[in-house]
Coordinates of C-alpha atoms and ligand atoms in Angstrom, one line a residue:
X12 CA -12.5 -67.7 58.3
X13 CA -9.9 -65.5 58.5
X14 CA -8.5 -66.8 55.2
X15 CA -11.6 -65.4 53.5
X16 CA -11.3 -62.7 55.4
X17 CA -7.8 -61.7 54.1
X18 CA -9.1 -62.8 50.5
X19 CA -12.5 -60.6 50.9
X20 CA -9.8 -57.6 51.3
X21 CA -8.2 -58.4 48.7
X22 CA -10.4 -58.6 46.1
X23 CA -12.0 -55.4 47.7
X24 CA -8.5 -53.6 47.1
X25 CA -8.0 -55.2 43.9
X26 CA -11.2 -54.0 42.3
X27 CA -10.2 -50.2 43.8
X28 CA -7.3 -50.5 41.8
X29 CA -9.2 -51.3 38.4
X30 CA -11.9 -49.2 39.0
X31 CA -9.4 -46.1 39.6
X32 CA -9.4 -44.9 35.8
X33 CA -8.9 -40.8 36.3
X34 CA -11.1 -38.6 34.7
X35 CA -10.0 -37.5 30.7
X36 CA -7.9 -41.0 30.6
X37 CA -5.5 -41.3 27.9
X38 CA -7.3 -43.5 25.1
X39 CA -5.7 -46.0 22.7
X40 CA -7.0 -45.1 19.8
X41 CA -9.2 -48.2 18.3
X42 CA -8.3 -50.4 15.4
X43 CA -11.0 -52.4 15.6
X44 CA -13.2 -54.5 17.8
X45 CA -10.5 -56.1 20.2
X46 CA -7.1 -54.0 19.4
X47 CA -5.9 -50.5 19.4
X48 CA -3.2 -48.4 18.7
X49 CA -0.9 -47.1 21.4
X50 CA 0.7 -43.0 21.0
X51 CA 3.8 -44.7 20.1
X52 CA 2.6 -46.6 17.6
X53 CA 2.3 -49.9 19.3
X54 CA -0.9 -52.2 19.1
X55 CA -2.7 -54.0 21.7
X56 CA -4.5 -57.0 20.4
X57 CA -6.9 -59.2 22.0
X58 CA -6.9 -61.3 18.7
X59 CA -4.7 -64.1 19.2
X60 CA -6.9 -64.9 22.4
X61 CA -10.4 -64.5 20.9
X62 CA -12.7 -67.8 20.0
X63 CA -13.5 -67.2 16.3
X64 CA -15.0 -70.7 15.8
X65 CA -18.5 -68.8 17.2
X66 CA -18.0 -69.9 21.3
X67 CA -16.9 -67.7 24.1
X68 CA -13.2 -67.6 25.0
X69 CA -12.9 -67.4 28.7
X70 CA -15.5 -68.5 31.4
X71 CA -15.4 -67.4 35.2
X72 CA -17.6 -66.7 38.3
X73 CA -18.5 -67.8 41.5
X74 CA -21.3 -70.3 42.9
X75 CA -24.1 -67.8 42.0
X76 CA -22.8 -66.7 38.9
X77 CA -21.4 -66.9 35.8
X78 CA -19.5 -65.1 33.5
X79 CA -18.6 -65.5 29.7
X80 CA -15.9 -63.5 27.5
X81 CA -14.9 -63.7 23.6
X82 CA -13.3 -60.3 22.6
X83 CA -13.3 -60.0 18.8
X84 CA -15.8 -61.9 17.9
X85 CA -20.0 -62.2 19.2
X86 CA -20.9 -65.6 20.6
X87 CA -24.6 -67.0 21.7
X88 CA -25.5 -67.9 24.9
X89 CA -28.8 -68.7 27.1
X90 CA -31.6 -66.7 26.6
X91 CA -30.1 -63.2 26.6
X92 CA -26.9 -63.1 25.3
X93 CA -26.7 -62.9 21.4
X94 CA -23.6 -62.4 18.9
X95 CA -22.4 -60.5 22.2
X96 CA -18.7 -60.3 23.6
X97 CA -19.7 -60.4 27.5
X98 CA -22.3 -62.3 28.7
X99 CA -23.3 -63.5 32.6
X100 CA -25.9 -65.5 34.3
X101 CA -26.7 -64.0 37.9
X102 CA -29.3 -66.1 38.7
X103 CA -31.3 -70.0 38.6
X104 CA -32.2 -70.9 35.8
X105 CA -29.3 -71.1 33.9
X106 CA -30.4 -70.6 30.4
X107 CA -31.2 -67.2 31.8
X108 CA -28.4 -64.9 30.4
X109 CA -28.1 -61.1 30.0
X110 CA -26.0 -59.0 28.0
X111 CA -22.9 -56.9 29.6
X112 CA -21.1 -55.7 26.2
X113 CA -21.6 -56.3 22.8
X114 CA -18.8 -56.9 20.3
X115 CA -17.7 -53.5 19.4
X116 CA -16.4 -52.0 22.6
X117 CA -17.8 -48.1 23.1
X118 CA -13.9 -47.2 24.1
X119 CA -10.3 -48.3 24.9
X120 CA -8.4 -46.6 27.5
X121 CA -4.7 -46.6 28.8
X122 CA -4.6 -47.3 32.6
X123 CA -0.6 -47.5 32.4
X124 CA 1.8 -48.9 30.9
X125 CA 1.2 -52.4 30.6
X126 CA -2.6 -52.1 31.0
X127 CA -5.6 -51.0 28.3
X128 CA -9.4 -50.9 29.4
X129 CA -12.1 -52.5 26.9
X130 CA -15.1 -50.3 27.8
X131 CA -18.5 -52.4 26.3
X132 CA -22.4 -51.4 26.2
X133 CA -24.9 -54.4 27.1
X134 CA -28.2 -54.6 27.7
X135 CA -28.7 -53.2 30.9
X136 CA -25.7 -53.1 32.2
X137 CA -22.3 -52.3 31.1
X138 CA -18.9 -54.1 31.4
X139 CA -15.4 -53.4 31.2
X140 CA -12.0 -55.4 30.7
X141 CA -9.2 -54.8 32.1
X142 CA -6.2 -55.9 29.9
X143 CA -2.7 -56.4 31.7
X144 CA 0.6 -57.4 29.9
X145 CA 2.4 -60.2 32.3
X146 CA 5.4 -61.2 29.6
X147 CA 6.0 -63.9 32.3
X148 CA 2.5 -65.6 32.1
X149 CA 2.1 -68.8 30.4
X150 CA -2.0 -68.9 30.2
X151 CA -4.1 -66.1 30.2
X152 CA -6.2 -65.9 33.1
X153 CA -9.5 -64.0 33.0
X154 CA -11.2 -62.9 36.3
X155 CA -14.6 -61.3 37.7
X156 CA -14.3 -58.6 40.2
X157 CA -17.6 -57.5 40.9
X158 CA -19.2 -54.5 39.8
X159 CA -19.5 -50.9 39.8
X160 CA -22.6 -48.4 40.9
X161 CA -21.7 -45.7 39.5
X162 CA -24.9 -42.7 40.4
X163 CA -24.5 -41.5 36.5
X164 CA -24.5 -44.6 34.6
X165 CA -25.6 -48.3 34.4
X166 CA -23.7 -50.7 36.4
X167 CA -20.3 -51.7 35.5
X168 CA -19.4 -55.3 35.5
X169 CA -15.3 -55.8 36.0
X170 CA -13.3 -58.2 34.6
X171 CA -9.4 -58.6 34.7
X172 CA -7.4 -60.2 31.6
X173 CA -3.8 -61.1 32.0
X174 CA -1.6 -62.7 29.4
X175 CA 1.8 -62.6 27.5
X176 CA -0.1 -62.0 24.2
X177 CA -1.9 -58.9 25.0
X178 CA 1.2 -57.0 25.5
X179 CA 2.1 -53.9 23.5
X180 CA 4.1 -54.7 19.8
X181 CA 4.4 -53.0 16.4
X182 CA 1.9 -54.2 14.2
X183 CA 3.1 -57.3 12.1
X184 CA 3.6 -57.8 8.2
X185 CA 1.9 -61.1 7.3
X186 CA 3.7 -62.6 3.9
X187 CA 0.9 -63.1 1.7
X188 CA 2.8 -64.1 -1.4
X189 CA 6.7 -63.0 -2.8
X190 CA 5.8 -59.6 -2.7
X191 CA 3.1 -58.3 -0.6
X192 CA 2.3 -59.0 2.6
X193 CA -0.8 -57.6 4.7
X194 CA -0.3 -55.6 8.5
X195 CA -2.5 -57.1 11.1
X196 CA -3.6 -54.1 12.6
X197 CA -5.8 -54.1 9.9
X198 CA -4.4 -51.0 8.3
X199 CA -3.9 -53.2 4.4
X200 CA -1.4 -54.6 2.3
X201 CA 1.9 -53.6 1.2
X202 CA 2.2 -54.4 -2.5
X203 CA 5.1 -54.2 -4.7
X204 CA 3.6 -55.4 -7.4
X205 CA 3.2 -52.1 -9.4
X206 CA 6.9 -53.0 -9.8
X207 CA 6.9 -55.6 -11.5
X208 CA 8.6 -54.8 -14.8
X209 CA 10.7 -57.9 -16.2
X210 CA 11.8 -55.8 -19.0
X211 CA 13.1 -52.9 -16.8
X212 CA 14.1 -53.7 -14.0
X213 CA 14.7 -50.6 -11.2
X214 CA 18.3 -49.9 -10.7
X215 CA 20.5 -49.3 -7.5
X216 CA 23.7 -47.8 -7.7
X217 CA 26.3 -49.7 -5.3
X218 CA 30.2 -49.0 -4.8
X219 CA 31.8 -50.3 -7.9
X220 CA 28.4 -51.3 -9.9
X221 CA 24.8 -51.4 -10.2
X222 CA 22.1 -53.5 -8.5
X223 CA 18.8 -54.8 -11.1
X224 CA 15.9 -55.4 -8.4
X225 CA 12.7 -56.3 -9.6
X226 CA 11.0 -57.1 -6.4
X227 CA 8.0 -59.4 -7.6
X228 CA 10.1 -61.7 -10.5
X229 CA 13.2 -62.3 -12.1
X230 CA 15.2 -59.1 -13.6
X231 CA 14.8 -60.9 -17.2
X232 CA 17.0 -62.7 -19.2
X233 CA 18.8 -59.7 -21.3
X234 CA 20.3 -58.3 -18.1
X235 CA 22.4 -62.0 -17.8
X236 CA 21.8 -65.8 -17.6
X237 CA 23.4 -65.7 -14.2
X238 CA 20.5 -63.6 -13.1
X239 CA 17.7 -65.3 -15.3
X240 CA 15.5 -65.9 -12.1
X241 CA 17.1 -63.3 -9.6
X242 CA 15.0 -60.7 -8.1
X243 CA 18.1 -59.1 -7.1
X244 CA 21.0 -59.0 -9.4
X245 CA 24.9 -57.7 -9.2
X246 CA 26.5 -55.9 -12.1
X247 CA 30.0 -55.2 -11.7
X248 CA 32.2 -54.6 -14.6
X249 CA 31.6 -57.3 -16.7
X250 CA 30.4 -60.0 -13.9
X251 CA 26.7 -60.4 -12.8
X252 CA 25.9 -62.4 -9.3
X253 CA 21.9 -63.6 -8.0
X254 CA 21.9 -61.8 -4.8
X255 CA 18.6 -62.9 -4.3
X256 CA 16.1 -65.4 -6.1
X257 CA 12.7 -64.2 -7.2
X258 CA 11.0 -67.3 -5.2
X259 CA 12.9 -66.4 -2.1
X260 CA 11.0 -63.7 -1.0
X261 CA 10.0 -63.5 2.6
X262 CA 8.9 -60.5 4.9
X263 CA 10.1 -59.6 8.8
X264 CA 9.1 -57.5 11.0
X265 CA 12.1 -56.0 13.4
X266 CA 11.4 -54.5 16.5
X267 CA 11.4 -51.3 15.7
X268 CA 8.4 -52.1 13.7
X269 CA 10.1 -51.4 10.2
X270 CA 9.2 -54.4 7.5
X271 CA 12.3 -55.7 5.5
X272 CA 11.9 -58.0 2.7
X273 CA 15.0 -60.7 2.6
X274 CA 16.0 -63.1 -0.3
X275 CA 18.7 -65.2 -0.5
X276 CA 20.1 -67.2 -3.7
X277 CA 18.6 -70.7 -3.5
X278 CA 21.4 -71.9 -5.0
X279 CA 24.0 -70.1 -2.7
X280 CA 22.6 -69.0 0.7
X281 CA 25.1 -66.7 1.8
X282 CA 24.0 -64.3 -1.0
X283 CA 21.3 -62.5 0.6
X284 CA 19.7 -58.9 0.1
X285 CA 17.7 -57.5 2.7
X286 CA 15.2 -54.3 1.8
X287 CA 14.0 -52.1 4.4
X288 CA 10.7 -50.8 3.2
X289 CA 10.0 -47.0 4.3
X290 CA 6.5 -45.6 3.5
X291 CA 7.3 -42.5 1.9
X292 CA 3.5 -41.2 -0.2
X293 CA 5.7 -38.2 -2.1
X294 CA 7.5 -41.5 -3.7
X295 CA 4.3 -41.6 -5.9
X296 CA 6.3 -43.0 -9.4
X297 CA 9.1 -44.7 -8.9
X298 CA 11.1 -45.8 -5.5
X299 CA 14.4 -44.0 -3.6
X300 CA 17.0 -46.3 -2.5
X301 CA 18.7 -44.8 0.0
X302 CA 21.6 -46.2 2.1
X303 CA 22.9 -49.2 -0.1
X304 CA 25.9 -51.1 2.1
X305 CA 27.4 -54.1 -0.1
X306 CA 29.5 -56.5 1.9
X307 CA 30.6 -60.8 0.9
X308 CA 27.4 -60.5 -1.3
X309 CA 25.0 -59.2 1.0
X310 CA 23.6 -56.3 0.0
X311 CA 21.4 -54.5 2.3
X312 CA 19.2 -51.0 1.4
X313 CA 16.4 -49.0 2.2
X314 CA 13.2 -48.3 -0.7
X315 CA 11.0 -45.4 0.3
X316 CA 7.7 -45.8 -1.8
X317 CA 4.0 -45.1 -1.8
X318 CA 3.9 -48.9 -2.1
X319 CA 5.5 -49.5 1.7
X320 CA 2.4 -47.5 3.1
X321 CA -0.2 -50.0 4.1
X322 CA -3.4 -49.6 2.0
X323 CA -1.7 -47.6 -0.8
X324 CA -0.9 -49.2 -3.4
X325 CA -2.9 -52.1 -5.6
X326 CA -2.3 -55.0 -7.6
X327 CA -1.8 -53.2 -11.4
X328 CA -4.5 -54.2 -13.7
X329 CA -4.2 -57.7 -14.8
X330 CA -6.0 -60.8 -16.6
X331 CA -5.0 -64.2 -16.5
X332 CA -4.6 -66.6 -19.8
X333 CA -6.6 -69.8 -19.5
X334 CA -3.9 -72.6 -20.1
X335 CA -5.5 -75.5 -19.4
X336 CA -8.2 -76.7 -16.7
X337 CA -6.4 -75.5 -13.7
X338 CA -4.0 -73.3 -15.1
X339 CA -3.2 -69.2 -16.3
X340 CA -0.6 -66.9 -17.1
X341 CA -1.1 -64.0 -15.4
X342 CA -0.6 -61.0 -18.3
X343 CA 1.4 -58.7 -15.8
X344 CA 4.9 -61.2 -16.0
X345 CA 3.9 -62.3 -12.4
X346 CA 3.7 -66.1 -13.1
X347 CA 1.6 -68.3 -13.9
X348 CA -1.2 -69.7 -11.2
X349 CA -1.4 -73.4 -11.4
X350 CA -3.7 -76.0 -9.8
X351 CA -1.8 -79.1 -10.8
X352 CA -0.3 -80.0 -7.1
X353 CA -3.4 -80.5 -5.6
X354 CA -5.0 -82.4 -8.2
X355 CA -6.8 -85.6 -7.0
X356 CA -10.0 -87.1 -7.9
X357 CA -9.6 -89.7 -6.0
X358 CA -9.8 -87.7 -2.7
X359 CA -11.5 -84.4 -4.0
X360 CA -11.6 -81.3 -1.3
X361 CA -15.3 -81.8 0.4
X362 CA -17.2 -79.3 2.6
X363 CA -20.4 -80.0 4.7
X364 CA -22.5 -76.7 4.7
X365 CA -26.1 -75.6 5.2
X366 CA -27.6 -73.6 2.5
X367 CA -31.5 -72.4 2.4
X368 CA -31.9 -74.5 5.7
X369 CA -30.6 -77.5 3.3
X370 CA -27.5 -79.3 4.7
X371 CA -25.1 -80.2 1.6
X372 CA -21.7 -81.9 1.1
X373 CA -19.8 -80.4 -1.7
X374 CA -16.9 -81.8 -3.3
X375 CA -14.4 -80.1 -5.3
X376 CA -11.5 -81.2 -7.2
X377 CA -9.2 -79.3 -10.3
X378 CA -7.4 -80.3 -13.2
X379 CA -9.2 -83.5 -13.7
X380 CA -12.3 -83.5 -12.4
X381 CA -14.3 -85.9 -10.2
X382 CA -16.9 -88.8 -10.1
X383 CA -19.0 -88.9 -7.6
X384 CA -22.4 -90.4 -6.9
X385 CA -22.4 -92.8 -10.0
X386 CA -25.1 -90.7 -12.7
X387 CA -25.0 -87.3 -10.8
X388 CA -21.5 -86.2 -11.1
X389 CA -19.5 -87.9 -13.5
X390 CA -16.4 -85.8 -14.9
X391 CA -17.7 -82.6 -13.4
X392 CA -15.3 -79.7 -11.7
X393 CA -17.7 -79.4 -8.5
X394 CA -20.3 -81.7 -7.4
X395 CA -23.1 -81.5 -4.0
X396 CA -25.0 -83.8 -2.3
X397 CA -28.5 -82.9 -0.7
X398 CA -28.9 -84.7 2.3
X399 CA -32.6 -84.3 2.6
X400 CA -33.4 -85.4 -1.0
X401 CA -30.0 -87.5 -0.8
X402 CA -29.4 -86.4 -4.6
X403 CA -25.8 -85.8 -6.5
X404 CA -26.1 -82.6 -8.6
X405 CA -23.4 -81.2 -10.6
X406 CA -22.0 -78.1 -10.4
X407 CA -19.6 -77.4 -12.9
X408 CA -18.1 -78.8 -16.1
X409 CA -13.7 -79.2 -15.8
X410 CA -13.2 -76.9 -17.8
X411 CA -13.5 -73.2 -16.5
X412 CA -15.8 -70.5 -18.2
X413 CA -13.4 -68.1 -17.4
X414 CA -10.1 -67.0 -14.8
X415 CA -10.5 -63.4 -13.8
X416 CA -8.2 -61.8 -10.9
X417 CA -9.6 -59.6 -8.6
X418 CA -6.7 -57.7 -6.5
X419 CA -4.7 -60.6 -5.1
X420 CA -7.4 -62.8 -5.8
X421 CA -7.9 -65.0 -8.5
X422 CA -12.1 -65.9 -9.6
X423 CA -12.4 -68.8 -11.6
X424 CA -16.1 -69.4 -12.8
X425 CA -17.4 -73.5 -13.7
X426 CA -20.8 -73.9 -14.9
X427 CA -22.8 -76.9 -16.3
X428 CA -25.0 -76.6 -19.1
X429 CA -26.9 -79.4 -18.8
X430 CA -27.8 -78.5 -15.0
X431 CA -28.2 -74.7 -15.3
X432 CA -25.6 -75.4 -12.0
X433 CA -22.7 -72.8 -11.6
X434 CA -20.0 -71.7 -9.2
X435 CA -17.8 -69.6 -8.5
X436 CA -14.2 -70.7 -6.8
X437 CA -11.9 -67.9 -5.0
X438 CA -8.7 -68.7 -5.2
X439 CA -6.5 -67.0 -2.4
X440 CA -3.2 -66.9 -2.4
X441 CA -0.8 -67.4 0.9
X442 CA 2.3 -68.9 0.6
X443 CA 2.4 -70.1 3.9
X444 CA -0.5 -72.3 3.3
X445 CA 0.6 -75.9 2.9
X446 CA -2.1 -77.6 3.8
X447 CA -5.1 -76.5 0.9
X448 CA -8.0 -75.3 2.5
X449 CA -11.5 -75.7 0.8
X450 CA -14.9 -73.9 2.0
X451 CA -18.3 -73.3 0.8
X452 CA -18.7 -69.5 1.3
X453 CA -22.7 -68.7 0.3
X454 CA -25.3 -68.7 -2.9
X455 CA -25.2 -65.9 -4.7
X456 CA -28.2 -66.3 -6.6
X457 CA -29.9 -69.8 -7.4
X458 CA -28.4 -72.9 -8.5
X459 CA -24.8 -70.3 -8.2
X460 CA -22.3 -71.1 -5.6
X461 CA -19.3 -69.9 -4.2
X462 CA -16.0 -71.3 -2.7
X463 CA -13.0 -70.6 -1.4
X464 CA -10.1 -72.2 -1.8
X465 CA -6.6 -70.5 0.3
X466 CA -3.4 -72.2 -1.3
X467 CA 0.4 -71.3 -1.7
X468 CA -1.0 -72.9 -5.0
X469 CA -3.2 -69.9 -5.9
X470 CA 0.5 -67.3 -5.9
X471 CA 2.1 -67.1 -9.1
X472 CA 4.6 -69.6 -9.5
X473 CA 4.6 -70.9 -6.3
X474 CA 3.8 -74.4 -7.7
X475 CA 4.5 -76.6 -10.8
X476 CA 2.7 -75.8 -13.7
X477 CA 3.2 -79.2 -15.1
X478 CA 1.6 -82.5 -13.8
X479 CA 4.5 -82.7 -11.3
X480 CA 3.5 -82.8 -7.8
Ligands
NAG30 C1 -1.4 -51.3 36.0 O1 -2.8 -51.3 36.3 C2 -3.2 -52.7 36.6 C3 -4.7 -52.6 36.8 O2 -5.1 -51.5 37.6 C4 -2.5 -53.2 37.9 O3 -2.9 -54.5 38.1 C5 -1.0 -53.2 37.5 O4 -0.3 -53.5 38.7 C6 -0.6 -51.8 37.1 N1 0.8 -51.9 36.7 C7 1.7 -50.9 36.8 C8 3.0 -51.2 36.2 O5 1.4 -49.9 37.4
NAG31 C1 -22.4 -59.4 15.4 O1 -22.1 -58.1 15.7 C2 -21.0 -57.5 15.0 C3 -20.6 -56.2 15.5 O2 -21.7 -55.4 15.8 C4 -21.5 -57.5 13.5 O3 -20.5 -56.9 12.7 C5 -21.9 -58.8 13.0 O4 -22.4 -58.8 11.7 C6 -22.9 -59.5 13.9 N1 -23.1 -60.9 13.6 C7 -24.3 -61.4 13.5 C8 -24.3 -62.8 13.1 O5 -25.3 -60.8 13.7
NAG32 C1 4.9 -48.2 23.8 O1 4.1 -47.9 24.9 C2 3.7 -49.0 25.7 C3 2.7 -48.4 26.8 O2 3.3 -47.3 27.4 C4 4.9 -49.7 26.3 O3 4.5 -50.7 27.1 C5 5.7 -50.2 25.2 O4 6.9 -50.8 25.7 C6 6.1 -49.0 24.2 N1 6.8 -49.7 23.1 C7 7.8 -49.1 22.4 C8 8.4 -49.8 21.3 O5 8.1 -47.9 22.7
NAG33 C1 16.6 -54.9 -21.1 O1 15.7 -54.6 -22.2 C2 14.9 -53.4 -22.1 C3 13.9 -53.3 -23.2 O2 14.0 -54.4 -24.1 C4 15.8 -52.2 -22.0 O3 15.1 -51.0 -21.9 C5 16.8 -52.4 -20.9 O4 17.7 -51.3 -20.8 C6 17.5 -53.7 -21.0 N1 18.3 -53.8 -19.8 C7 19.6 -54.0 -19.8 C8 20.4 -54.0 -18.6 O5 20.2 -54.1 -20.9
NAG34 C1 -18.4 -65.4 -11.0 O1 -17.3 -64.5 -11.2 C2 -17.5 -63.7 -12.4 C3 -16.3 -62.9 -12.6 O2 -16.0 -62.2 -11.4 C4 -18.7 -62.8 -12.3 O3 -18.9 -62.1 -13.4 C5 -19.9 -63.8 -12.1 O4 -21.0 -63.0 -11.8 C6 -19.7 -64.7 -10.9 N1 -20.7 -65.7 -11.0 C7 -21.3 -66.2 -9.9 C8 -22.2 -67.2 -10.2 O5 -21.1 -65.8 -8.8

């Protein structure tokens, strides 16, 4: 009794303390629908703890009631709760659900310095999510603590979210392939790929010589054999050295939330090159290296460009040169994009989906094709199976219509004459994408559909262009 007591108080003080948000609060400023950016810069990102498989993430409440939580992303639930974020039941039965906040939250505001508010409209009643920063905590732990009547507005449901991921950090660079990589904030892409001149390569003077970077491919082969497939190369006097091999490429992002691209030689890991990229937008035309220190072959520098300010710079017009089936050379010196690692038609990539209320299985393999379903898909490119009239259809003859890249995308288009069929495969590129990873995306128009397919396979170069796995 006196236990509960004790606990009663508690919970009584605790829910003073969240609810104790002065008037004219600072606000962190919202980057979208579960982070937000701090004055200094900083993000706060409910992301990494959202469900985005369509369920809720968190689930609380008492005896009488029940509460349900997903930040990011809007989940279903019971009669009353539809693509929302918060959802309770308050009452027998139990399918009967009502709103507290839908996805988009209405505000963010800073309570201190490791805790940020998520203010949401429901349906009815409104909710609000107290997110604290614990470095020390191991699993987050979400928590109901009752609600606030508050004479001017609807009731206030509050909740209480503590976790080691939800604390305060620069915004990240994700590598997407050698030379861009995309800020998870949400703010875009930095892209070097306007750089990408094999035949003149930008130049950085260094004590005693000159440093060829081309940030995207090798410098090219009149600069020196030695540097035939350097990104970074070395001139002095007459002796040339790889500090850094086009393929080696990969981006970090240091706590002072500056992105540096490294490279190392893959043939002599203590040459190494690390870039510091500055966003500078009056370094419209070419980059400013500033800073260059050149020690035991490491060669470290700083590149102010338009290109290091996220959303500002965009893959140069290109077009892609049909090789073979699963193959093309992309026309700005990039590489060239080849399938040929991940051909198999023995074990073709496969995707159950429902399309016009129509569940279907499709099957997908490059390069050489596929048989499936003895007359329905015989050497076809893409091939689905209606489960309701259990029929094979083909999609797509093996050879490709055309290959036409779209940003950092790359479209290639099948189509079967015979069938009228047609689709369209997305190829994305991520070079941390081992594993392939195959998905029926929607119909564009009849008998036209449209995949996606994220591979390190889909970047330039990334894999053999030859038969060889
Ligand atoms: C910040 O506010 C939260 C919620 O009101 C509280 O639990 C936490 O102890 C406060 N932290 C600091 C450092 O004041
Ligand atoms: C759910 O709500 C979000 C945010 O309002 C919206 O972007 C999204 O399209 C909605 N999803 C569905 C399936 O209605
Ligand atoms: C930014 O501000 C937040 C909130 O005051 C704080 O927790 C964080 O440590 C700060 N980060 C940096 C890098 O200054
Ligand atoms: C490489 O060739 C291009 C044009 O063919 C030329 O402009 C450039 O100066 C050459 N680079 C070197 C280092 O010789
Ligand atoms: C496929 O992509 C091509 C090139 O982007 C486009 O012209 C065509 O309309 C697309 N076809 C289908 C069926 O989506």
């Amino acid at each position: 009794m006196a236990a509960s007591l004790v606990l009663h108080l508690l919970a009584c003080l605790l829910l003073a303390s969240l609810t104790a948000s002065p008037a004219g609060a600072q606000l962190c400023q919202m980057v979208d629908a579960c982070s937000c950016k701090l004055e200094n810069g900083t993000v706060v990102s409910l992301r990494s703890l959202a469900n985005a498989d369509g369920g809720y993430a968190f689930k609380t409440g008492g005896e009488k009631e029940t509460f349900w939580y997903n930040p990011c992303f809007g989940f279903d639930q019971g009669s009353g709760c539809s693509n929302v974020s918060v959802c309770a039941n308050l009452q027998d039965p139990a399918d009967r659900t009502v709103a507290l906040g839908y996805v988009k939250p209405d505000s963010v505001t800073v309570i201190n310095t490791t805790t940020v508010a998520f203010r949401y409209t429901g349906y009815g009643s409104n909710s609000e999510v107290f997110a604290t920063c614990d470095d020390q905590a191991t699993e987050p732990i979400f928590q109901s603590h009752g609600i606030v009547h508050d004479p001017n507005q609807q009731d206030r449901y509050v909740f209480s979210l503590t976790s080691s991921e939800v604390c305060a950090r620069h915004a990240q660079c994700k590598q997407v392939d050698r030379c861009t990589c995309k800020m998870d904030d949400g703010s875009g892409n930095l892209n070097l790929h306007s750089f990408n001149r094999p035949e003149k390569a930008l130049e950085i003077a260094v004590p005693g010589g000159t440093v060829y970077y081309n940030p995207c491919v090798g410098v090219g082969g009149n600069i020196s054999d030695t540097c035939q497939d350097a990104s970074v190369c070395l001139k002095q006097g007459d002796t040339f050295l790889n500090l850094g091999s086009a393929r080696s490429g990969v981006f970090m992002t240091d706590e002072d939330g500056d992105v540096i691209l490294e490279y190392h030689n893959l043939q002599d890991e203590t040459k190494t090159t690390k870039v510091t990229l500055t966003c500078d937008p009056s370094a419209r035309v070419e980059p400013v290296f500033e800073s260059p220190s050149l020690t035991d072959g490491h060669l470290s520098v700083t590149m102010k460009s338009v290109c290091a300010c996220a959303g500002s710079c965009m893959f140069p017009a290109r077009t892609c040169a049909a090789g073979d089936s699963c193959s093309c050379k992309m026309s700005d010196g990039s590489g060239t994009v080849s399938l040929h690692a991940l051909d198999n038609p023995a074990a073709a990539f496969k995707d159950v989906a429902t399309s016009s209320g129509v569940e279907y299985t499709f099957y997908y393999n490059p390069c050489s094709g596929l048989t499936v379903g003895l007359e329905g898909c015989a050497d076809v490119s893409g091939c689905a199976y209606n489960h309701v009239a259990r029929r094979y259809s083909a999609l797509g003859a093996v050879m490709p219509d055309a290959f036409t890249p779209d940003q950092e995308r790359l479209i290639i288009a099948y189509s079967d004459q015979q069938s009228g069929m047609s689709f369209n495969l997305t190829l994305v590129c991520d070079v941390t994408a081992a594993e392939p990873k195959f998905a029926f995306t929607g119909t564009r128009l009849q008998n036209s559909y449209d995949f996606m397919l994220t591979t390190k396979c889909a970047c330039a170069d990334e894999c053999a262009a030859n038969g060889l796995k």
